[in-house]
């Protein structure tokens, strides 16, 4: 990894998983929940990223309002081994930039989660970009769970897909490495 300098890391489903919290939120509002279809999709690793499709919600209720909560990440905890992985990358002297799609309302909560979870990153070294256009981010490595973002990177960028059970809306158009956890992911970087 000595030639790599800037490592961009997605937040949701790579560093933190708030999907269980989203399920709880939707279950508190729903008229019905198709648990059988969800479990079947989970076993086949074909879960819809928009889990509201597994719920029947009352007319006028928007399940995406979950993402509009200004305290969404206030009680979130990092995915297993993510803190140690990011710390290892950082202590080796590489720049880290957190890159994530955000709803305006939860951006501050997400940034606070990152600062709280990775306190070893010095203030001058803390970088966060809120964007859906991740292909515009100049980096040597992108770690993301979605092929649609990895596909947008230049062929000079090492793309690492963090495996999740969710459906991809695009087929891979370039080579990338896939890892299921932070321990394995770290081994490919160091």
CSV table of N, CA and C in Angstrom, one decimal, residues 20-173:
chain,number,residue,atom,x,y,z
A,20,UNK,N,-31.1,-1.8,10.7
A,20,UNK,CA,-32.0,-2.4,11.8
A,20,UNK,C,-32.8,-1.3,12.4
A,21,UNK,N,-32.2,-0.1,12.6
A,21,UNK,CA,-33.0,1.0,13.2
A,21,UNK,C,-34.1,1.5,12.2
A,22,UNK,N,-33.8,1.4,10.9
A,22,UNK,CA,-34.8,1.8,9.9
A,22,UNK,C,-36.0,0.8,10.0
A,23,UNK,N,-35.7,-0.5,10.1
A,23,UNK,CA,-36.7,-1.5,10.2
A,23,UNK,C,-37.6,-1.2,11.5
A,24,UNK,N,-37.0,-0.9,12.6
A,24,UNK,CA,-37.8,-0.6,13.8
A,24,UNK,C,-38.7,0.6,13.5
A,25,UNK,N,-38.1,1.7,12.9
A,25,UNK,CA,-38.9,2.9,12.6
A,25,UNK,C,-40.1,2.5,11.7
A,26,UNK,N,-39.9,1.7,10.6
A,26,UNK,CA,-40.9,1.4,9.7
A,26,UNK,C,-42.0,0.5,10.4
A,27,UNK,N,-41.5,-0.4,11.2
A,27,UNK,CA,-42.5,-1.3,11.9
A,27,UNK,C,-43.4,-0.5,12.9
A,28,UNK,N,-42.9,0.6,13.4
A,28,UNK,CA,-43.7,1.4,14.3
A,28,UNK,C,-44.8,2.1,13.5
A,29,UNK,N,-44.7,2.3,12.2
A,29,UNK,CA,-45.6,3.0,11.4
A,29,UNK,C,-46.5,2.2,10.5
A,30,UNK,N,-46.1,1.0,10.2
A,30,UNK,CA,-46.7,0.2,9.1
A,30,UNK,C,-48.0,-0.4,9.4
A,31,UNK,N,-48.7,-0.7,8.3
A,31,UNK,CA,-50.0,-1.5,8.4
A,31,UNK,C,-49.6,-3.0,8.4
A,32,UNK,N,-48.6,-3.3,7.6
A,32,UNK,CA,-48.2,-4.7,7.5
A,32,UNK,C,-46.7,-4.7,7.0
A,33,UNK,N,-46.1,-5.9,7.3
A,33,UNK,CA,-44.7,-6.1,6.9
A,33,UNK,C,-44.5,-7.4,6.3
A,34,UNK,N,-43.9,-7.5,5.1
A,34,UNK,CA,-43.7,-8.8,4.5
A,34,UNK,C,-42.4,-9.4,4.9
A,35,UNK,N,-42.4,-10.0,6.1
A,35,UNK,CA,-41.2,-10.6,6.7
A,35,UNK,C,-40.8,-11.8,5.9
A,36,UNK,N,-41.7,-12.5,5.4
A,36,UNK,CA,-41.3,-13.7,4.6
A,36,UNK,C,-40.5,-13.4,3.4
A,37,UNK,N,-41.0,-12.4,2.6
A,37,UNK,CA,-40.3,-11.9,1.4
A,37,UNK,C,-38.9,-11.3,1.8
A,38,UNK,N,-38.9,-10.5,2.9
A,38,UNK,CA,-37.6,-9.9,3.3
A,38,UNK,C,-36.6,-11.0,3.7
A,39,UNK,N,-37.0,-12.0,4.5
A,39,UNK,CA,-36.1,-13.1,4.9
A,39,UNK,C,-35.6,-13.9,3.7
A,40,UNK,N,-36.5,-14.1,2.8
A,40,UNK,CA,-36.1,-14.9,1.6
A,40,UNK,C,-35.1,-14.1,0.8
A,41,UNK,N,-35.3,-12.8,0.6
A,41,UNK,CA,-34.4,-11.9,-0.1
A,41,UNK,C,-33.1,-11.8,0.6
A,42,UNK,N,-33.1,-11.8,1.9
A,42,UNK,CA,-31.9,-11.8,2.7
A,42,UNK,C,-31.1,-13.0,2.5
A,43,UNK,N,-31.7,-14.2,2.5
A,43,UNK,CA,-31.0,-15.5,2.3
A,43,UNK,C,-30.4,-15.5,0.9
A,44,UNK,N,-31.1,-15.0,-0.1
A,44,UNK,CA,-30.6,-15.0,-1.4
A,44,UNK,C,-29.7,-13.8,-1.7
A,45,UNK,N,-29.5,-13.0,-0.7
A,45,UNK,CA,-28.7,-11.7,-0.9
A,45,UNK,C,-29.2,-10.9,-2.0
A,46,UNK,N,-30.5,-10.6,-2.0
A,46,UNK,CA,-31.2,-9.8,-3.0
A,46,UNK,C,-32.1,-8.8,-2.3
A,47,UNK,N,-31.7,-8.3,-1.2
A,47,UNK,CA,-32.6,-7.3,-0.5
A,47,UNK,C,-32.6,-6.0,-1.2
A,48,UNK,N,-33.8,-5.4,-1.3
A,48,UNK,CA,-33.9,-4.1,-1.9
A,48,UNK,C,-33.3,-3.0,-0.9
A,49,UNK,N,-32.5,-2.2,-1.5
A,49,UNK,CA,-31.9,-1.1,-0.7
A,49,UNK,C,-33.0,-0.2,0.0
A,50,UNK,N,-34.0,-0.1,-0.7
A,50,UNK,CA,-35.2,0.7,-0.2
A,50,UNK,C,-36.1,-0.2,0.5
A,51,UNK,N,-35.8,-0.5,1.8
A,51,UNK,CA,-36.6,-1.5,2.5
A,51,UNK,C,-38.0,-1.1,2.8
A,52,UNK,N,-38.4,0.1,2.5
A,52,UNK,CA,-39.8,0.5,2.6
A,52,UNK,C,-40.7,-0.4,1.7
A,53,UNK,N,-40.1,-1.0,0.6
A,53,UNK,CA,-40.8,-1.9,-0.3
A,53,UNK,C,-41.3,-3.2,0.4
A,54,UNK,N,-40.8,-3.4,1.6
A,54,UNK,CA,-41.3,-4.6,2.3
A,54,UNK,C,-42.4,-4.3,3.3
A,55,UNK,N,-42.8,-3.0,3.3
A,55,UNK,CA,-43.8,-2.5,4.3
A,55,UNK,C,-45.0,-1.9,3.5
A,56,UNK,N,-46.1,-2.1,4.1
A,56,UNK,CA,-47.3,-1.3,3.7
A,56,UNK,C,-47.5,-0.2,4.7
A,57,UNK,N,-47.3,1.0,4.2
A,57,UNK,CA,-47.4,2.2,5.1
A,57,UNK,C,-48.7,2.9,4.8
A,58,UNK,N,-49.2,3.6,5.8
A,58,UNK,CA,-50.5,4.4,5.7
A,58,UNK,C,-50.3,5.4,4.6
A,59,UNK,N,-51.4,5.8,3.9
A,59,UNK,CA,-51.4,6.8,2.9
A,59,UNK,C,-50.8,8.1,3.5
A,60,UNK,N,-49.9,8.7,2.8
A,60,UNK,CA,-49.3,10.0,3.3
A,60,UNK,C,-48.1,9.8,4.2
A,61,UNK,N,-47.7,8.6,4.5
A,61,UNK,CA,-46.5,8.3,5.4
A,61,UNK,C,-45.4,8.0,4.4
A,62,UNK,N,-44.3,8.7,4.6
A,62,UNK,CA,-43.1,8.5,3.8
A,62,UNK,C,-42.0,7.8,4.6
A,63,UNK,N,-41.8,6.6,4.3
A,63,UNK,CA,-40.8,5.8,5.0
A,63,UNK,C,-39.4,6.3,4.9
A,64,UNK,N,-39.1,7.2,3.9
A,64,UNK,CA,-37.8,7.8,3.7
A,64,UNK,C,-37.6,9.0,4.7
A,65,UNK,N,-38.7,9.3,5.5
A,65,UNK,CA,-38.5,10.3,6.5
A,65,UNK,C,-37.5,9.9,7.6
A,66,UNK,N,-37.3,8.6,7.7
A,66,UNK,CA,-36.3,8.0,8.6
A,66,UNK,C,-35.0,8.7,8.4
A,67,UNK,N,-34.6,8.9,7.1
A,67,UNK,CA,-33.3,9.5,6.8
A,67,UNK,C,-33.3,11.0,7.0
A,68,UNK,N,-34.4,11.6,7.3
A,68,UNK,CA,-34.5,13.1,7.5
A,68,UNK,C,-34.4,13.4,9.0
A,69,UNK,N,-34.1,12.5,9.9
A,69,UNK,CA,-34.0,12.7,11.3
A,69,UNK,C,-32.6,13.4,11.6
A,70,UNK,N,-32.7,14.5,12.3
A,70,UNK,CA,-31.4,15.2,12.6
A,70,UNK,C,-30.5,14.5,13.6
A,71,UNK,N,-31.0,13.5,14.3
A,71,UNK,CA,-30.2,12.8,15.3
A,71,UNK,C,-30.0,11.3,14.9
A,72,UNK,N,-30.1,11.0,13.6
A,72,UNK,CA,-30.1,9.7,13.1
A,72,UNK,C,-28.9,8.8,13.5
A,73,UNK,N,-27.7,9.4,13.6
A,73,UNK,CA,-26.5,8.7,13.9
A,73,UNK,C,-26.0,8.9,15.3
A,74,UNK,N,-26.8,9.6,16.1
A,74,UNK,CA,-26.4,10.0,17.5
A,74,UNK,C,-26.1,8.7,18.4
A,75,UNK,N,-26.9,7.6,18.1
A,75,UNK,CA,-26.6,6.4,18.9
A,75,UNK,C,-26.1,5.3,18.1
A,76,UNK,N,-25.5,5.6,16.9
A,76,UNK,CA,-25.0,4.6,16.1
A,76,UNK,C,-23.6,4.1,16.5
A,77,UNK,N,-23.3,2.8,16.2
A,77,UNK,CA,-22.0,2.3,16.6
A,77,UNK,C,-21.4,1.7,15.3
A,78,UNK,N,-20.1,1.8,15.2
A,78,UNK,CA,-19.4,1.3,14.0
A,78,UNK,C,-19.5,-0.2,13.8
A,79,UNK,N,-19.4,-0.6,12.5
A,79,UNK,CA,-19.4,-2.0,12.2
A,79,UNK,C,-18.1,-2.7,12.8
A,80,UNK,N,-18.2,-3.9,13.1
A,80,UNK,CA,-17.1,-4.7,13.7
A,80,UNK,C,-15.8,-4.5,13.0
A,81,UNK,N,-14.8,-4.2,13.7
A,81,UNK,CA,-13.4,-4.0,13.1
A,81,UNK,C,-13.2,-2.8,12.3
A,82,UNK,N,-14.3,-2.0,12.0
A,82,UNK,CA,-14.1,-0.8,11.2
A,82,UNK,C,-13.2,0.2,11.9
A,83,UNK,N,-13.3,0.4,13.2
A,83,UNK,CA,-12.5,1.4,13.9
A,83,UNK,C,-11.0,1.0,13.8
A,84,UNK,N,-10.7,-0.2,14.0
A,84,UNK,CA,-9.3,-0.7,14.0
A,84,UNK,C,-8.8,-0.6,12.5
A,85,UNK,N,-9.6,-0.9,11.6
A,85,UNK,CA,-9.2,-0.8,10.2
A,85,UNK,C,-8.9,0.6,9.7
A,86,UNK,N,-9.7,1.5,10.1
A,86,UNK,CA,-9.5,2.9,9.7
A,86,UNK,C,-8.3,3.4,10.5
A,87,UNK,N,-8.1,3.1,11.7
A,87,UNK,CA,-7.0,3.5,12.5
A,87,UNK,C,-5.7,3.0,11.9
A,88,UNK,N,-5.7,1.7,11.5
A,88,UNK,CA,-4.5,1.2,10.8
A,88,UNK,C,-4.1,1.9,9.6
A,89,UNK,N,-5.1,2.2,8.7
A,89,UNK,CA,-4.8,3.0,7.5
A,89,UNK,C,-4.3,4.4,7.9
A,90,UNK,N,-4.9,5.0,8.8
A,90,UNK,CA,-4.5,6.4,9.2
A,90,UNK,C,-3.1,6.4,9.8
A,91,UNK,N,-2.8,5.4,10.7
A,91,UNK,CA,-1.5,5.5,11.3
A,91,UNK,C,-0.4,5.1,10.3
A,92,UNK,N,-0.7,4.5,9.2
A,92,UNK,CA,0.3,4.3,8.2
A,92,UNK,C,0.5,5.6,7.3
A,93,UNK,N,-0.2,6.6,7.7
A,93,UNK,CA,0.1,7.9,7.0
A,93,UNK,C,-0.7,8.2,5.8
A,94,UNK,N,-1.7,7.5,5.5
A,94,UNK,CA,-2.6,7.7,4.4
A,94,UNK,C,-3.7,8.7,4.7
A,95,UNK,N,-4.1,9.5,3.8
A,95,UNK,CA,-5.2,10.4,3.9
A,95,UNK,C,-6.5,9.6,3.8
A,96,UNK,N,-7.4,9.9,4.7
A,96,UNK,CA,-8.8,9.3,4.7
A,96,UNK,C,-9.8,10.4,4.4
A,97,UNK,N,-10.7,10.1,3.5
A,97,UNK,CA,-11.8,11.0,3.3
A,97,UNK,C,-13.1,10.1,3.4
A,98,UNK,N,-14.0,10.5,4.2
A,98,UNK,CA,-15.3,9.9,4.3
A,98,UNK,C,-16.2,10.5,3.3
A,99,UNK,N,-16.8,9.6,2.4
A,99,UNK,CA,-17.6,10.1,1.3
A,99,UNK,C,-19.0,9.4,1.5
A,100,UNK,N,-20.0,10.2,1.5
A,100,UNK,CA,-21.4,9.6,1.8
A,100,UNK,C,-22.5,10.5,1.2
A,101,UNK,N,-23.5,9.8,0.7
A,101,UNK,CA,-24.7,10.5,0.4
A,101,UNK,C,-25.4,10.8,1.7
A,102,UNK,N,-25.9,12.1,1.8
A,102,UNK,CA,-26.6,12.5,3.0
A,102,UNK,C,-27.9,13.2,2.6
A,103,UNK,N,-28.9,13.1,3.5
A,103,UNK,CA,-30.0,14.0,3.6
A,103,UNK,C,-29.5,15.2,4.4
A,104,UNK,N,-29.9,16.4,4.0
A,104,UNK,CA,-29.4,17.6,4.7
A,104,UNK,C,-29.6,17.5,6.2
A,105,UNK,N,-30.8,16.9,6.6
A,105,UNK,CA,-31.1,16.9,8.0
A,105,UNK,C,-30.2,16.1,8.8
A,106,UNK,N,-29.6,15.0,8.3
A,106,UNK,CA,-28.8,14.1,9.2
A,106,UNK,C,-27.3,14.3,9.0
A,107,UNK,N,-26.9,15.2,8.1
A,107,UNK,CA,-25.5,15.4,7.9
A,107,UNK,C,-24.7,15.7,9.1
A,108,UNK,N,-25.1,16.6,10.0
A,108,UNK,CA,-24.4,16.9,11.2
A,108,UNK,C,-24.3,15.7,12.1
A,109,UNK,N,-25.3,14.9,12.2
A,109,UNK,CA,-25.3,13.7,13.1
A,109,UNK,C,-24.3,12.7,12.5
A,110,UNK,N,-24.3,12.6,11.2
A,110,UNK,CA,-23.3,11.6,10.6
A,110,UNK,C,-21.9,12.0,10.8
A,111,UNK,N,-21.6,13.3,10.7
A,111,UNK,CA,-20.2,13.8,10.9
A,111,UNK,C,-19.9,13.6,12.4
A,112,UNK,N,-20.8,13.9,13.3
A,112,UNK,CA,-20.5,13.7,14.7
A,112,UNK,C,-20.3,12.2,15.0
A,113,UNK,N,-21.0,11.3,14.4
A,113,UNK,CA,-20.8,9.9,14.5
A,113,UNK,C,-19.3,9.6,14.1
A,114,UNK,N,-18.9,10.1,13.0
A,114,UNK,CA,-17.5,9.8,12.5
A,114,UNK,C,-16.5,10.4,13.4
A,115,UNK,N,-16.7,11.6,13.9
A,115,UNK,CA,-15.7,12.2,14.8
A,115,UNK,C,-15.7,11.4,16.1
A,116,UNK,N,-16.8,11.0,16.6
A,116,UNK,CA,-16.9,10.2,17.9
A,116,UNK,C,-16.3,8.8,17.7
A,117,UNK,N,-16.5,8.2,16.6
A,117,UNK,CA,-16.0,6.8,16.3
A,117,UNK,C,-14.6,6.7,16.0
A,118,UNK,N,-14.0,7.8,15.4
A,118,UNK,CA,-12.6,7.8,14.9
A,118,UNK,C,-11.9,9.0,15.5
A,119,UNK,N,-11.8,9.0,16.9
A,119,UNK,CA,-11.3,10.2,17.6
A,119,UNK,C,-9.8,10.4,17.3
A,120,UNK,N,-9.1,9.3,16.9
A,120,UNK,CA,-7.7,9.4,16.6
A,120,UNK,C,-7.3,10.2,15.4
A,121,UNK,N,-8.3,10.5,14.5
A,121,UNK,CA,-8.1,11.3,13.3
A,121,UNK,C,-8.0,12.8,13.8
A,122,UNK,N,-6.8,13.4,13.6
A,122,UNK,CA,-6.6,14.7,14.0
A,122,UNK,C,-7.6,15.7,13.2
A,123,UNK,N,-8.0,16.7,13.8
A,123,UNK,CA,-8.9,17.7,13.2
A,123,UNK,C,-8.5,18.1,11.8
A,124,UNK,N,-7.2,18.4,11.6
A,124,UNK,CA,-6.6,18.8,10.3
A,124,UNK,C,-6.7,17.7,9.3
A,125,UNK,N,-6.8,16.5,9.7
A,125,UNK,CA,-6.8,15.3,8.8
A,125,UNK,C,-8.2,14.8,8.6
A,126,UNK,N,-9.2,15.4,9.2
A,126,UNK,CA,-10.6,14.9,9.1
A,126,UNK,C,-11.2,15.5,7.9
A,127,UNK,N,-11.6,14.6,6.9
A,127,UNK,CA,-12.2,15.0,5.7
A,127,UNK,C,-13.6,14.3,5.5
A,128,UNK,N,-14.6,15.1,5.1
A,128,UNK,CA,-15.9,14.5,4.9
A,128,UNK,C,-16.5,15.2,3.7
A,129,UNK,N,-17.0,14.4,2.7
A,129,UNK,CA,-17.7,14.9,1.5
A,129,UNK,C,-19.0,14.3,1.4
A,130,UNK,N,-20.0,15.1,1.4
A,130,UNK,CA,-21.4,14.6,1.2
A,130,UNK,C,-21.7,14.8,-0.3
A,131,UNK,N,-21.9,13.6,-1.0
A,131,UNK,CA,-22.1,13.7,-2.4
A,131,UNK,C,-22.7,12.4,-2.9
A,132,UNK,N,-23.5,12.5,-3.9
A,132,UNK,CA,-24.0,11.3,-4.7
A,132,UNK,C,-23.0,11.1,-5.9
A,133,UNK,N,-22.2,12.1,-6.2
A,133,UNK,CA,-21.3,12.0,-7.3
A,133,UNK,C,-19.9,11.6,-6.8
A,134,UNK,N,-19.8,10.4,-6.3
A,134,UNK,CA,-18.5,9.9,-5.7
A,134,UNK,C,-17.4,9.8,-6.8
A,135,UNK,N,-17.8,9.6,-8.1
A,135,UNK,CA,-16.9,9.5,-9.1
A,135,UNK,C,-16.1,10.8,-9.3
A,136,UNK,N,-16.6,11.9,-8.8
A,136,UNK,CA,-15.9,13.2,-8.8
A,136,UNK,C,-14.8,13.3,-7.8
A,137,UNK,N,-14.8,12.4,-6.8
A,137,UNK,CA,-13.8,12.5,-5.7
A,137,UNK,C,-12.5,11.9,-6.2
A,138,UNK,N,-11.4,12.6,-6.1
A,138,UNK,CA,-10.1,12.1,-6.5
A,138,UNK,C,-9.5,11.4,-5.3
A,139,UNK,N,-9.3,10.1,-5.6
A,139,UNK,CA,-8.7,9.2,-4.5
A,139,UNK,C,-8.0,8.1,-5.2
A,140,UNK,N,-7.1,7.4,-4.4
A,140,UNK,CA,-6.4,6.3,-4.9
A,140,UNK,C,-7.2,5.0,-4.7
A,141,UNK,N,-8.1,5.0,-3.7
A,141,UNK,CA,-8.9,3.8,-3.3
A,141,UNK,C,-10.3,4.4,-2.9
A,142,UNK,N,-11.3,3.6,-3.4
A,142,UNK,CA,-12.7,3.9,-2.9
A,142,UNK,C,-13.2,2.6,-2.3
A,143,UNK,N,-13.7,2.6,-1.1
A,143,UNK,CA,-14.3,1.5,-0.4
A,143,UNK,C,-15.8,1.9,-0.4
A,144,UNK,N,-16.7,1.1,-1.0
A,144,UNK,CA,-18.1,1.4,-1.1
A,144,UNK,C,-18.9,0.1,-1.2
A,145,UNK,N,-20.1,0.1,-0.9
A,145,UNK,CA,-21.0,-1.1,-1.0
A,145,UNK,C,-21.8,-1.2,-2.2
A,146,UNK,N,-21.7,-0.1,-3.1
A,146,UNK,CA,-22.5,-0.1,-4.3
A,146,UNK,C,-21.7,0.0,-5.5
A,147,UNK,N,-22.0,-0.9,-6.5
A,147,UNK,CA,-21.4,-0.9,-7.8
A,147,UNK,C,-21.6,0.4,-8.5
A,148,UNK,N,-22.8,1.0,-8.4
A,148,UNK,CA,-23.0,2.2,-9.1
A,148,UNK,C,-22.0,3.3,-8.8
A,149,UNK,N,-21.5,3.3,-7.6
A,149,UNK,CA,-20.5,4.4,-7.3
A,149,UNK,C,-19.1,3.9,-7.7
A,150,UNK,N,-18.8,2.6,-7.5
A,150,UNK,CA,-17.5,2.1,-7.9
A,150,UNK,C,-17.3,2.2,-9.5
A,151,UNK,N,-18.4,2.0,-10.2
A,151,UNK,CA,-18.4,2.1,-11.6
A,151,UNK,C,-18.0,3.5,-12.1
A,152,UNK,N,-18.2,4.5,-11.3
A,152,UNK,CA,-17.9,5.9,-11.7
A,152,UNK,C,-16.4,6.3,-11.5
A,153,UNK,N,-15.7,5.4,-10.9
A,153,UNK,CA,-14.3,5.8,-10.6
A,153,UNK,C,-13.4,5.5,-11.8
A,154,UNK,N,-12.3,6.3,-11.9
A,154,UNK,CA,-11.3,6.1,-13.0
A,154,UNK,C,-10.7,4.7,-12.8
A,155,UNK,N,-10.1,4.3,-13.9
A,155,UNK,CA,-9.4,2.9,-13.9
A,155,UNK,C,-8.1,3.0,-13.1
A,156,UNK,N,-7.7,4.2,-12.7
A,156,UNK,CA,-6.5,4.3,-11.8
A,156,UNK,C,-6.9,4.2,-10.3
A,157,UNK,N,-8.1,4.1,-10.0
A,157,UNK,CA,-8.6,4.0,-8.6
A,157,UNK,C,-8.8,2.5,-8.3
A,158,UNK,N,-8.2,2.1,-7.2
A,158,UNK,CA,-8.5,0.8,-6.7
A,158,UNK,C,-9.9,0.8,-6.0
A,159,UNK,N,-10.7,0.0,-6.6
A,159,UNK,CA,-12.1,-0.1,-6.1
A,159,UNK,C,-12.3,-1.3,-5.2
A,160,UNK,N,-12.8,-1.1,-4.0
A,160,UNK,CA,-13.1,-2.2,-3.1
A,160,UNK,C,-14.5,-2.2,-2.8
A,161,UNK,N,-15.2,-3.3,-3.1
A,161,UNK,CA,-16.7,-3.4,-2.8
A,161,UNK,C,-16.8,-4.1,-1.4
A,162,UNK,N,-17.5,-3.4,-0.5
A,162,UNK,CA,-17.8,-4.0,0.8
A,162,UNK,C,-19.1,-4.7,0.6
A,163,UNK,N,-19.1,-6.0,0.7
A,163,UNK,CA,-20.2,-6.9,0.4
A,163,UNK,C,-21.4,-6.7,1.4
A,164,UNK,N,-22.5,-6.6,0.9
A,164,UNK,CA,-23.8,-6.5,1.6
A,164,UNK,C,-24.8,-7.4,0.9
A,165,UNK,N,-25.9,-7.7,1.6
A,165,UNK,CA,-26.9,-8.6,0.9
A,165,UNK,C,-27.9,-7.8,0.0
A,166,UNK,N,-27.5,-6.6,-0.3
A,166,UNK,CA,-28.5,-5.7,-1.1
A,166,UNK,C,-28.3,-5.8,-2.6
A,167,UNK,N,-29.4,-5.7,-3.3
A,167,UNK,CA,-29.4,-5.7,-4.8
A,167,UNK,C,-28.6,-4.5,-5.3
A,168,UNK,N,-27.9,-4.8,-6.3
A,168,UNK,CA,-27.1,-3.7,-7.0
A,168,UNK,C,-28.0,-3.2,-8.2
A,169,UNK,N,-28.1,-1.9,-8.4
A,169,UNK,CA,-28.9,-1.4,-9.5
A,169,UNK,C,-28.0,-1.3,-10.8
A,170,UNK,N,-26.7,-1.6,-10.7
A,170,UNK,CA,-25.9,-1.7,-11.9
A,170,UNK,C,-25.0,-2.9,-11.8
A,171,UNK,N,-24.7,-3.4,-12.9
A,171,UNK,CA,-23.6,-4.5,-13.0
A,171,UNK,C,-22.3,-3.9,-12.9
A,172,UNK,N,-21.3,-4.6,-12.4
A,172,UNK,CA,-19.9,-4.0,-12.3
A,172,UNK,C,-19.4,-3.7,-13.8
A,173,UNK,N,-18.9,-2.6,-14.0
A,173,UNK,CA,-18.3,-2.3,-15.3
A,173,UNK,C,-16.8,-2.2,-15.3
